[in-house]
PDB file of C-alpha atoms in Angstrom:
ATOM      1  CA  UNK A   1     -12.835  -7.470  -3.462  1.00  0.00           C
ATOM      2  CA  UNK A   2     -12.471  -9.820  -0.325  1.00  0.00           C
ATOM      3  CA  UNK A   3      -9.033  -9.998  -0.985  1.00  0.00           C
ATOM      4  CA  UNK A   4      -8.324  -6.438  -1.020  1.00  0.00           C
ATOM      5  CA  UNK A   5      -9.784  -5.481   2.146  1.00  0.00           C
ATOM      6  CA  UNK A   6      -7.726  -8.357   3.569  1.00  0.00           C
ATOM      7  CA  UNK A   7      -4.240  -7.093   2.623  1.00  0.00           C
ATOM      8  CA  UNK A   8      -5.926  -3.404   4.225  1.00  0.00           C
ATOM      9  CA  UNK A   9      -6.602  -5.286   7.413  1.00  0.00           C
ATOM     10  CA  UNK A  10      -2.808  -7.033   7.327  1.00  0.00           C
ATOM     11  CA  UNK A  11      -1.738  -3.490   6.694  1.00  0.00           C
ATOM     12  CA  UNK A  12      -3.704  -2.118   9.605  1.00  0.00           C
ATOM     13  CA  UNK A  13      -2.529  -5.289  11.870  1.00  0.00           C
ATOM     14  CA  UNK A  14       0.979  -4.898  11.321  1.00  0.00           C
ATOM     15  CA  UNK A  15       0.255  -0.599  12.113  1.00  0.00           C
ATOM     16  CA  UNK A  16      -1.007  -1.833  15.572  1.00  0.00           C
ATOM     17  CA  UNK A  17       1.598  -4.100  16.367  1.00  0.00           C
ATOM     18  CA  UNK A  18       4.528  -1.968  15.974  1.00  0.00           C
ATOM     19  CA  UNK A  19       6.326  -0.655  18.918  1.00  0.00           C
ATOM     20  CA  UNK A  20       5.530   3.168  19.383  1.00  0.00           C
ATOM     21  CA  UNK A  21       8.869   3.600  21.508  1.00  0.00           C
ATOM     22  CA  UNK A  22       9.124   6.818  23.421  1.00  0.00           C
ATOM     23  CA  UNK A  23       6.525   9.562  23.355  1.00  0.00           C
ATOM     24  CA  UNK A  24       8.827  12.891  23.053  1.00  0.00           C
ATOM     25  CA  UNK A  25       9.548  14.627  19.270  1.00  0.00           C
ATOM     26  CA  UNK A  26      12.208  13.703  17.458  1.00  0.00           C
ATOM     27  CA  UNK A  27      11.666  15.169  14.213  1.00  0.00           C
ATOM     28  CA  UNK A  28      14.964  17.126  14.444  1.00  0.00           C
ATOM     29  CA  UNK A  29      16.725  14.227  15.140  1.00  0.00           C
ATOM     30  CA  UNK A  30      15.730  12.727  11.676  1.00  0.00           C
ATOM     31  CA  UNK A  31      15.405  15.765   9.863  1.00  0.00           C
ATOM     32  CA  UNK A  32      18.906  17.604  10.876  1.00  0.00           C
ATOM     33  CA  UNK A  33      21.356  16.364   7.724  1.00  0.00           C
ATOM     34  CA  UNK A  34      17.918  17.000   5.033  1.00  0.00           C
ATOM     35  CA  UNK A  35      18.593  19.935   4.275  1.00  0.00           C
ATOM     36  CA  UNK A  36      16.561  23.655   3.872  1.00  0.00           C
ATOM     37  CA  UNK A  37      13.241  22.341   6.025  1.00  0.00           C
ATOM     38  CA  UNK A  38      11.333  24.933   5.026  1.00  0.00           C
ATOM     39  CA  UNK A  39      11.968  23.842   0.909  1.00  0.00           C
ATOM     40  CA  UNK A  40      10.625  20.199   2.417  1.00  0.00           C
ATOM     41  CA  UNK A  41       7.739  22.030   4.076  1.00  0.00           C
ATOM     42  CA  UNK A  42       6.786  23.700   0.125  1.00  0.00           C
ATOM     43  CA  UNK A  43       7.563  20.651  -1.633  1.00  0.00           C
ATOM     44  CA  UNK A  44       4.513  19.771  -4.222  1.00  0.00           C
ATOM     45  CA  UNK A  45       6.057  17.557  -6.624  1.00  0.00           C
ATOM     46  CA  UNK A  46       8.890  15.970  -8.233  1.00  0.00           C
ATOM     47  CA  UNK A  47      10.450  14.855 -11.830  1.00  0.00           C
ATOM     48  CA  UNK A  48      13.025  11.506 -11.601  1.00  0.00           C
ATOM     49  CA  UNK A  49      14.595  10.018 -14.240  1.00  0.00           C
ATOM     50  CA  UNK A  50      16.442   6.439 -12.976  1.00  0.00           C
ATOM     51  CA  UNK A  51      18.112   3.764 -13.760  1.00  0.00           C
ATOM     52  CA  UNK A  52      17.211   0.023 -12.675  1.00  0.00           C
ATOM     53  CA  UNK A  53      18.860  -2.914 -12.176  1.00  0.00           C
ATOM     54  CA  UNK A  54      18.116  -6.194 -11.671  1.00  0.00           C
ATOM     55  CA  UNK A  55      20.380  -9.267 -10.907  1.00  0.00           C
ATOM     56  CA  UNK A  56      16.891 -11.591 -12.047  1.00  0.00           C
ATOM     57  CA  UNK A  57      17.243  -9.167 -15.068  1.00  0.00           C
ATOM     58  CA  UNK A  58      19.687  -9.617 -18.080  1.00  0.00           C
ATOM     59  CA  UNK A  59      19.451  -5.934 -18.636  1.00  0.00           C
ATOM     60  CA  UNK A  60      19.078  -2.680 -17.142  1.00  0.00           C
ATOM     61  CA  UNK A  61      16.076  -0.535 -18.368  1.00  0.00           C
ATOM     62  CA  UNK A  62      14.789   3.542 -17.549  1.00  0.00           C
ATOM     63  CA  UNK A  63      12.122   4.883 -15.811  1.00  0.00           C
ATOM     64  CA  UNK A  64      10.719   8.576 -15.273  1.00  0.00           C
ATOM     65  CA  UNK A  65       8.208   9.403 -12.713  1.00  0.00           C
ATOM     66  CA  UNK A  66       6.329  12.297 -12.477  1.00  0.00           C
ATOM     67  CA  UNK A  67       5.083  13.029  -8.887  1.00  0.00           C
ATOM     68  CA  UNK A  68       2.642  15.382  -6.722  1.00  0.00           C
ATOM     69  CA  UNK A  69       2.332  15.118  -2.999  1.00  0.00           C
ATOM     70  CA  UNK A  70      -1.119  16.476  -2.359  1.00  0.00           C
ATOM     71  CA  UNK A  71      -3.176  15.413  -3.718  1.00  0.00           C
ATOM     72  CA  UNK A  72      -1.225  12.234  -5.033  1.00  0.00           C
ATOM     73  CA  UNK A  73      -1.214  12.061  -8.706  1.00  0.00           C
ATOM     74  CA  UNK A  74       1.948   9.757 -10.193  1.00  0.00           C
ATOM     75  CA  UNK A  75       2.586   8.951 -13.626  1.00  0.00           C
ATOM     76  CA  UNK A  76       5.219   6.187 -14.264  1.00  0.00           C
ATOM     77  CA  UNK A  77       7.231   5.505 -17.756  1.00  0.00           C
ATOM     78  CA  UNK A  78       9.293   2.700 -18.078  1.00  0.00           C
ATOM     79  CA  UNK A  79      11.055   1.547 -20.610  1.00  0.00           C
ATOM     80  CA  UNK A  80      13.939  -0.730 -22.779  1.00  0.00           C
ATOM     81  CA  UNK A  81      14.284  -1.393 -26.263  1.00  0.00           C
ATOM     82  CA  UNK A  82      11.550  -3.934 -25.969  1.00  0.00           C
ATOM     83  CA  UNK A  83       9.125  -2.421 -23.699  1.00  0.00           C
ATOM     84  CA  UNK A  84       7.400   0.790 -23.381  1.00  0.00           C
ATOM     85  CA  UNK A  85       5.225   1.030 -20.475  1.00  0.00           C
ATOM     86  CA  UNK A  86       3.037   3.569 -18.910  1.00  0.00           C
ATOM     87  CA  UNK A  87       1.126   3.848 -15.282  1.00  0.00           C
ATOM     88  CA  UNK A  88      -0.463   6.682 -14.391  1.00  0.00           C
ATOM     89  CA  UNK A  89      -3.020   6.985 -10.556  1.00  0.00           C
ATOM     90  CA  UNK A  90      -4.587   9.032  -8.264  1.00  0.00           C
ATOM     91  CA  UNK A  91      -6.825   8.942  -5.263  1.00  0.00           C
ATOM     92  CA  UNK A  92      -9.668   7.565  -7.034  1.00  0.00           C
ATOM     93  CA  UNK A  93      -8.161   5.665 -10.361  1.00  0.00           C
ATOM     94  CA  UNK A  94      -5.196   4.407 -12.198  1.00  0.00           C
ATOM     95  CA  UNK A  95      -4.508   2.572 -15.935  1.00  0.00           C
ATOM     96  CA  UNK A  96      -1.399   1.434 -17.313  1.00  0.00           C
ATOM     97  CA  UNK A  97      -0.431   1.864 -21.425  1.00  0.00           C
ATOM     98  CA  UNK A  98       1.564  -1.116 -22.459  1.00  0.00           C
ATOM     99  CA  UNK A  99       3.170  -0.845 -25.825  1.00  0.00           C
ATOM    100  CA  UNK A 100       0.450   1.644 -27.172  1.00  0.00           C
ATOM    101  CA  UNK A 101      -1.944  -0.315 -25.498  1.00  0.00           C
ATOM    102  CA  UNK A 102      -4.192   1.244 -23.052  1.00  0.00           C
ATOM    103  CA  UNK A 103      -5.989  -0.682 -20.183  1.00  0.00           C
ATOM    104  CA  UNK A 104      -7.765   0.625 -16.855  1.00  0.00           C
ATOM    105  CA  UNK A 105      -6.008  -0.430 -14.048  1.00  0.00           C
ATOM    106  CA  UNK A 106      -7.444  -3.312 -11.878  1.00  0.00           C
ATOM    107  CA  UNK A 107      -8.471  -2.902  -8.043  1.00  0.00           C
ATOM    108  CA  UNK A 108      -5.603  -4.463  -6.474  1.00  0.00           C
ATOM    109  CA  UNK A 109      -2.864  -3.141  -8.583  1.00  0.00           C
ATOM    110  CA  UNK A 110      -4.403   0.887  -7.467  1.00  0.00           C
ATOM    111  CA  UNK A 111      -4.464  -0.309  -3.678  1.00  0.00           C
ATOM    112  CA  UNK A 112      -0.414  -1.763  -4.266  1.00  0.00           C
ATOM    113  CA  UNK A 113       0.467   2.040  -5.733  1.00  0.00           C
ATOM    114  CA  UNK A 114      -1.374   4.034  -3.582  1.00  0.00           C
ATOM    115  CA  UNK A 115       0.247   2.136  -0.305  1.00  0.00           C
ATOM    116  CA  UNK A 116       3.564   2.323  -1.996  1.00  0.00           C
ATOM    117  CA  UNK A 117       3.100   6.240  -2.608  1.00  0.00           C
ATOM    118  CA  UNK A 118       1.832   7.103   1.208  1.00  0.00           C
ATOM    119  CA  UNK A 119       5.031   5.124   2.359  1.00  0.00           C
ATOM    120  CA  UNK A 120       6.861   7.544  -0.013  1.00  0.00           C
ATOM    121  CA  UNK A 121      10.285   8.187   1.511  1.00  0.00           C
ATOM    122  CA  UNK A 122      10.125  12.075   0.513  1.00  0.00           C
ATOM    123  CA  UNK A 123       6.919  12.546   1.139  1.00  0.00           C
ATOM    124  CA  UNK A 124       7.568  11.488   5.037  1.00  0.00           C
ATOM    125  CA  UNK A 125      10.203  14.080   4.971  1.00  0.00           C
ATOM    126  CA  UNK A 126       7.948  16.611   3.956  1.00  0.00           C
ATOM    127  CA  UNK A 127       5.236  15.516   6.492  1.00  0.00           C
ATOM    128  CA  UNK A 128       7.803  15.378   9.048  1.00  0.00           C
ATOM    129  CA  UNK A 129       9.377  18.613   8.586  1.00  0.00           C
ATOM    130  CA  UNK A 130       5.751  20.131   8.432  1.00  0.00           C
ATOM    131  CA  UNK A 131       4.817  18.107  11.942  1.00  0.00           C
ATOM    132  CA  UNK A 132       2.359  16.317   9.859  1.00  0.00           C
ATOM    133  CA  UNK A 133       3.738  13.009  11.251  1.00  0.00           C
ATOM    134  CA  UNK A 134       5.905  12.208  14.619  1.00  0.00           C
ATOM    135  CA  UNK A 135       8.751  10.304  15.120  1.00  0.00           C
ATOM    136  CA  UNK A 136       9.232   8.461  18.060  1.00  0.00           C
ATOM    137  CA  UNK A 137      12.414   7.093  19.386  1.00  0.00           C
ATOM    138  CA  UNK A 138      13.358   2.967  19.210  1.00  0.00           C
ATOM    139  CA  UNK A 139      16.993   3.231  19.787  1.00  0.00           C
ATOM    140  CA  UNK A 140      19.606   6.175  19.415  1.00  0.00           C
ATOM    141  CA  UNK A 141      19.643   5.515  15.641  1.00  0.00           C
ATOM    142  CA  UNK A 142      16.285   4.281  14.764  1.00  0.00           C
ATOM    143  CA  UNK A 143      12.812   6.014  14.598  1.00  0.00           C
ATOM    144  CA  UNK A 144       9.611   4.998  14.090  1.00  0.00           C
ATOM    145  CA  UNK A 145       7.599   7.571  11.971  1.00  0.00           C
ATOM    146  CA  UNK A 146       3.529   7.860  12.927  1.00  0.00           C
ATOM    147  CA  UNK A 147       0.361   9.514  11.128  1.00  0.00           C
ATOM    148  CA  UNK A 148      -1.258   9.611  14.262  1.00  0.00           C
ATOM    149  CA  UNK A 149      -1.979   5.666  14.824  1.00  0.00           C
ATOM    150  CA  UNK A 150      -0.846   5.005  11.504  1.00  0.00           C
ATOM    151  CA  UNK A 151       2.492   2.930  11.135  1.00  0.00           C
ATOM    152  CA  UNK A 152       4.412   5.058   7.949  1.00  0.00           C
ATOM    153  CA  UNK A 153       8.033   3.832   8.476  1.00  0.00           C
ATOM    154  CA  UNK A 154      10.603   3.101  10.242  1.00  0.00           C
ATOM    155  CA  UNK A 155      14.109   4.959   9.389  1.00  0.00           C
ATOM    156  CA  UNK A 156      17.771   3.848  10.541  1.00  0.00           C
ATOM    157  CA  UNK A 157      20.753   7.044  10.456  1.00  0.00           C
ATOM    158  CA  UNK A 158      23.687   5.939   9.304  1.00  0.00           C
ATOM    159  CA  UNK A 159      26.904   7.433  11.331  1.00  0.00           C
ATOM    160  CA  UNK A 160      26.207  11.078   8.955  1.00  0.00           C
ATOM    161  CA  UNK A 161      22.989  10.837  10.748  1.00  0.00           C
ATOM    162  CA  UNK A 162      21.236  10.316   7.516  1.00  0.00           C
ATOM    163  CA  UNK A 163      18.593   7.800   6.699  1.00  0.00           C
ATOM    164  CA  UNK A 164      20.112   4.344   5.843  1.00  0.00           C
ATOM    165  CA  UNK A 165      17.288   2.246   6.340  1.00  0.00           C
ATOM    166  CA  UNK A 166      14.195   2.022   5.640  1.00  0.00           C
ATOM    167  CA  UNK A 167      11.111  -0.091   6.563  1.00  0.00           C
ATOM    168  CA  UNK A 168       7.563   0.238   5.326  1.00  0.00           C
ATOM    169  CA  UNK A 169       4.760  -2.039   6.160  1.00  0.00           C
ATOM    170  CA  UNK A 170       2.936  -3.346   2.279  1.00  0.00           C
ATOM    171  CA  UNK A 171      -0.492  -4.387   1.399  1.00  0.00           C
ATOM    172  CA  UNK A 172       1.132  -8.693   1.619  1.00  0.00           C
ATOM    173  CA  UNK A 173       1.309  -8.087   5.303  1.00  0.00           C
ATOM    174  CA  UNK A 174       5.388  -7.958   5.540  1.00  0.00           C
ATOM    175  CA  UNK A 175       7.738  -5.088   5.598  1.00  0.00           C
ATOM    176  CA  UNK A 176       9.684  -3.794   2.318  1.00  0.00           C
ATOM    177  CA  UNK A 177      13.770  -2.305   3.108  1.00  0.00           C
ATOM    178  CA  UNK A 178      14.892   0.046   1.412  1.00  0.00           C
ATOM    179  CA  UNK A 179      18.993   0.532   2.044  1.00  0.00           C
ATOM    180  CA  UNK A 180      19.849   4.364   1.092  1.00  0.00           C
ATOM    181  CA  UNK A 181      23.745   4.400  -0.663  1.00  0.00           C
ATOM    182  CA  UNK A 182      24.475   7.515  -1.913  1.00  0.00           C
ATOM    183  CA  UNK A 183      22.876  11.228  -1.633  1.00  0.00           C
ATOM    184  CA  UNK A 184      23.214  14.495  -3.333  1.00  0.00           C
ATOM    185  CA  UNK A 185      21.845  18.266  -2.829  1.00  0.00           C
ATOM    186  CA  UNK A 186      19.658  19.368  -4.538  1.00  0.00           C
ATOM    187  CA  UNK A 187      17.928  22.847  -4.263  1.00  0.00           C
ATOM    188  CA  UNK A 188      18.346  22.994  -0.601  1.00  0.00           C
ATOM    189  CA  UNK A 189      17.386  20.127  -0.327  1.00  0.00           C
ATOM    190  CA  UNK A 190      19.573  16.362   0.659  1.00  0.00           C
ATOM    191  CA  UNK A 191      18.180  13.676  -0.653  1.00  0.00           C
ATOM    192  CA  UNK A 192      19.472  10.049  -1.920  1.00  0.00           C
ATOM    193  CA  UNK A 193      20.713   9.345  -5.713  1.00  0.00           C
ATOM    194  CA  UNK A 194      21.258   5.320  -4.922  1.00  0.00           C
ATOM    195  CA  UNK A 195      18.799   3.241  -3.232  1.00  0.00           C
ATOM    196  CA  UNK A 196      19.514  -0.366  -3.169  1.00  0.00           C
ATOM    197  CA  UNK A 197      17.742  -3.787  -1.798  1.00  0.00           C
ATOM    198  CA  UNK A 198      19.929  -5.148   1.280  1.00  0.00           C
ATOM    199  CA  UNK A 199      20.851  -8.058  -0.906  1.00  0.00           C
ATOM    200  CA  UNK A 200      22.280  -6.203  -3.778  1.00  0.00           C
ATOM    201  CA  UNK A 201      19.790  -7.557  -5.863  1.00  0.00           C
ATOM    202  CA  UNK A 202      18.298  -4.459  -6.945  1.00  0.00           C
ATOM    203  CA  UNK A 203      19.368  -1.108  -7.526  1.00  0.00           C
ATOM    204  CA  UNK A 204      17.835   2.239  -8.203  1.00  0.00           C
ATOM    205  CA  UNK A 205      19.976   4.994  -9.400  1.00  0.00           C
ATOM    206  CA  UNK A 206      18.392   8.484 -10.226  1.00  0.00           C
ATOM    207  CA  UNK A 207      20.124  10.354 -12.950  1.00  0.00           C
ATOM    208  CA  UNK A 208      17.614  13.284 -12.823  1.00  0.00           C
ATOM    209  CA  UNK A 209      16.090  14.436  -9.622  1.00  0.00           C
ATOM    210  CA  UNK A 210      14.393  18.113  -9.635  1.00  0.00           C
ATOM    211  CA  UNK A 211      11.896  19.279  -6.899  1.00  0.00           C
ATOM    212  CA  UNK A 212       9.034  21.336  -7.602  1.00  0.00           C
ATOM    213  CA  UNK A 213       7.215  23.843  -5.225  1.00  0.00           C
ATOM    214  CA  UNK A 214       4.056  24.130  -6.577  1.00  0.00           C
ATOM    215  CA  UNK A 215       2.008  21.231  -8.471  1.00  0.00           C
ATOM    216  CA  UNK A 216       3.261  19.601 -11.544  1.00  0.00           C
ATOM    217  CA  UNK A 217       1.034  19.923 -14.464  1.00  0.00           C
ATOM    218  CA  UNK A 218       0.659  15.895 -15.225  1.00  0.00           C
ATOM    219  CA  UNK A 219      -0.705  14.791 -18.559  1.00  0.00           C
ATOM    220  CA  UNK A 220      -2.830  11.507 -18.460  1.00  0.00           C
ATOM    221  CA  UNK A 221      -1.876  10.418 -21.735  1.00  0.00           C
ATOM    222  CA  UNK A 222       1.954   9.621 -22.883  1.00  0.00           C
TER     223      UNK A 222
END
């Protein structure tokens, strides 16, 4: 339990240390190639079904995720011919089902998710196109995205003036980028089909991607 509340307070650290840049909204500046705002604003969930691969990996293997924004509830399937796994978490709890068999999900493993999921890329979209969060200016090209003192992300625009990059403070106490390759419409709505480690060493293509506008109906068993 020590150890948890640790990687929180690295989280927290890093959240204080990052430079707020100028104090005047920007949300347009990020927002302006995304697409129909107000489909961002009603955004509840989503359904993606991707593709992953790995160069540590001899083979590629599938995933589907089934999404809502508020409150969070994500269930995970992934899968190859020799693996069939299953994680499903909320706010409050999480377990994983690993070849048919079932297992509640440890402490540290729910804190990972759930700071992965409120670094989601779409759902700071949706928060910024709702002026849930503020973006504040680092350079012309880069933003730094705030729930009020809280460090969410910061985003790079490529030359399209969509998001390229994209930083997120994790529970270790570093920052995970995210390199954006390739987008698609979608509903109204723009939003990326490739993203891609800066190395090259991992890619995540989505062949599915549909948007919901009210909750997704979520079943906690596969």
């Amino acid at each position: 339990m020590r150890a948890i509340y640790h990687l929180i307070f690295l989280s927290l650290l890093i959240a204080c240390n990052q430079n707020r840049g100028e104090s005047f909204d920007n949300e347009n500046l990020v927002l302006e190639q995304m697409g129909d705002l107000e489909k961002w604003q009603s955004l509840q969930g989503l359904y993606i079904k991707a593709l992953h691969e790995e160069k540590r990996l001899d083979f590629p293997y599938y995933s589907e995720i089934k999404r809502n924004l508020n409150p969070t509830e994500v269930w995970i399937h992934q899968w190859t011919e020799e693996l069939d796994n299953v994680r499903y978490f909320n706010d409050s709890l999480g377990w994983s089902l690993r070849n048919g068999d079932k297992t509640e999900m440890d402490s540290s493993m729910l804190v990972y998710l759930k700071n992965w999921d409120r670094h989601l890329f779409y759902r700071t979209i949706k928060n910024l196109a709702t002026e849930n969060y503020e973006a504040k200016t680092k350079n012309d090209s880069t933003f730094t995205i705030w729930d009020g003192n809280y460090f969410i992300a910061t985003i790079t625009l490529n030359k399209n003036g969509l998001p390229y990059k994209y930083f997120t403070p994790t529970v270790f106490g570093d920052t995970s980028l995210t390199v954006y390759a390739k987008w698609s419409e979608t509903d109204g709505l723009v939003h990326p089909d490739v993203s891609m480690a800066p190395d090259s060493s991992f890619f995540f293509t989505a062949e599915v991607w549909t948007p919901y506008f009210e909750s997704l109906k979520i079943d906690t068993i596969k």
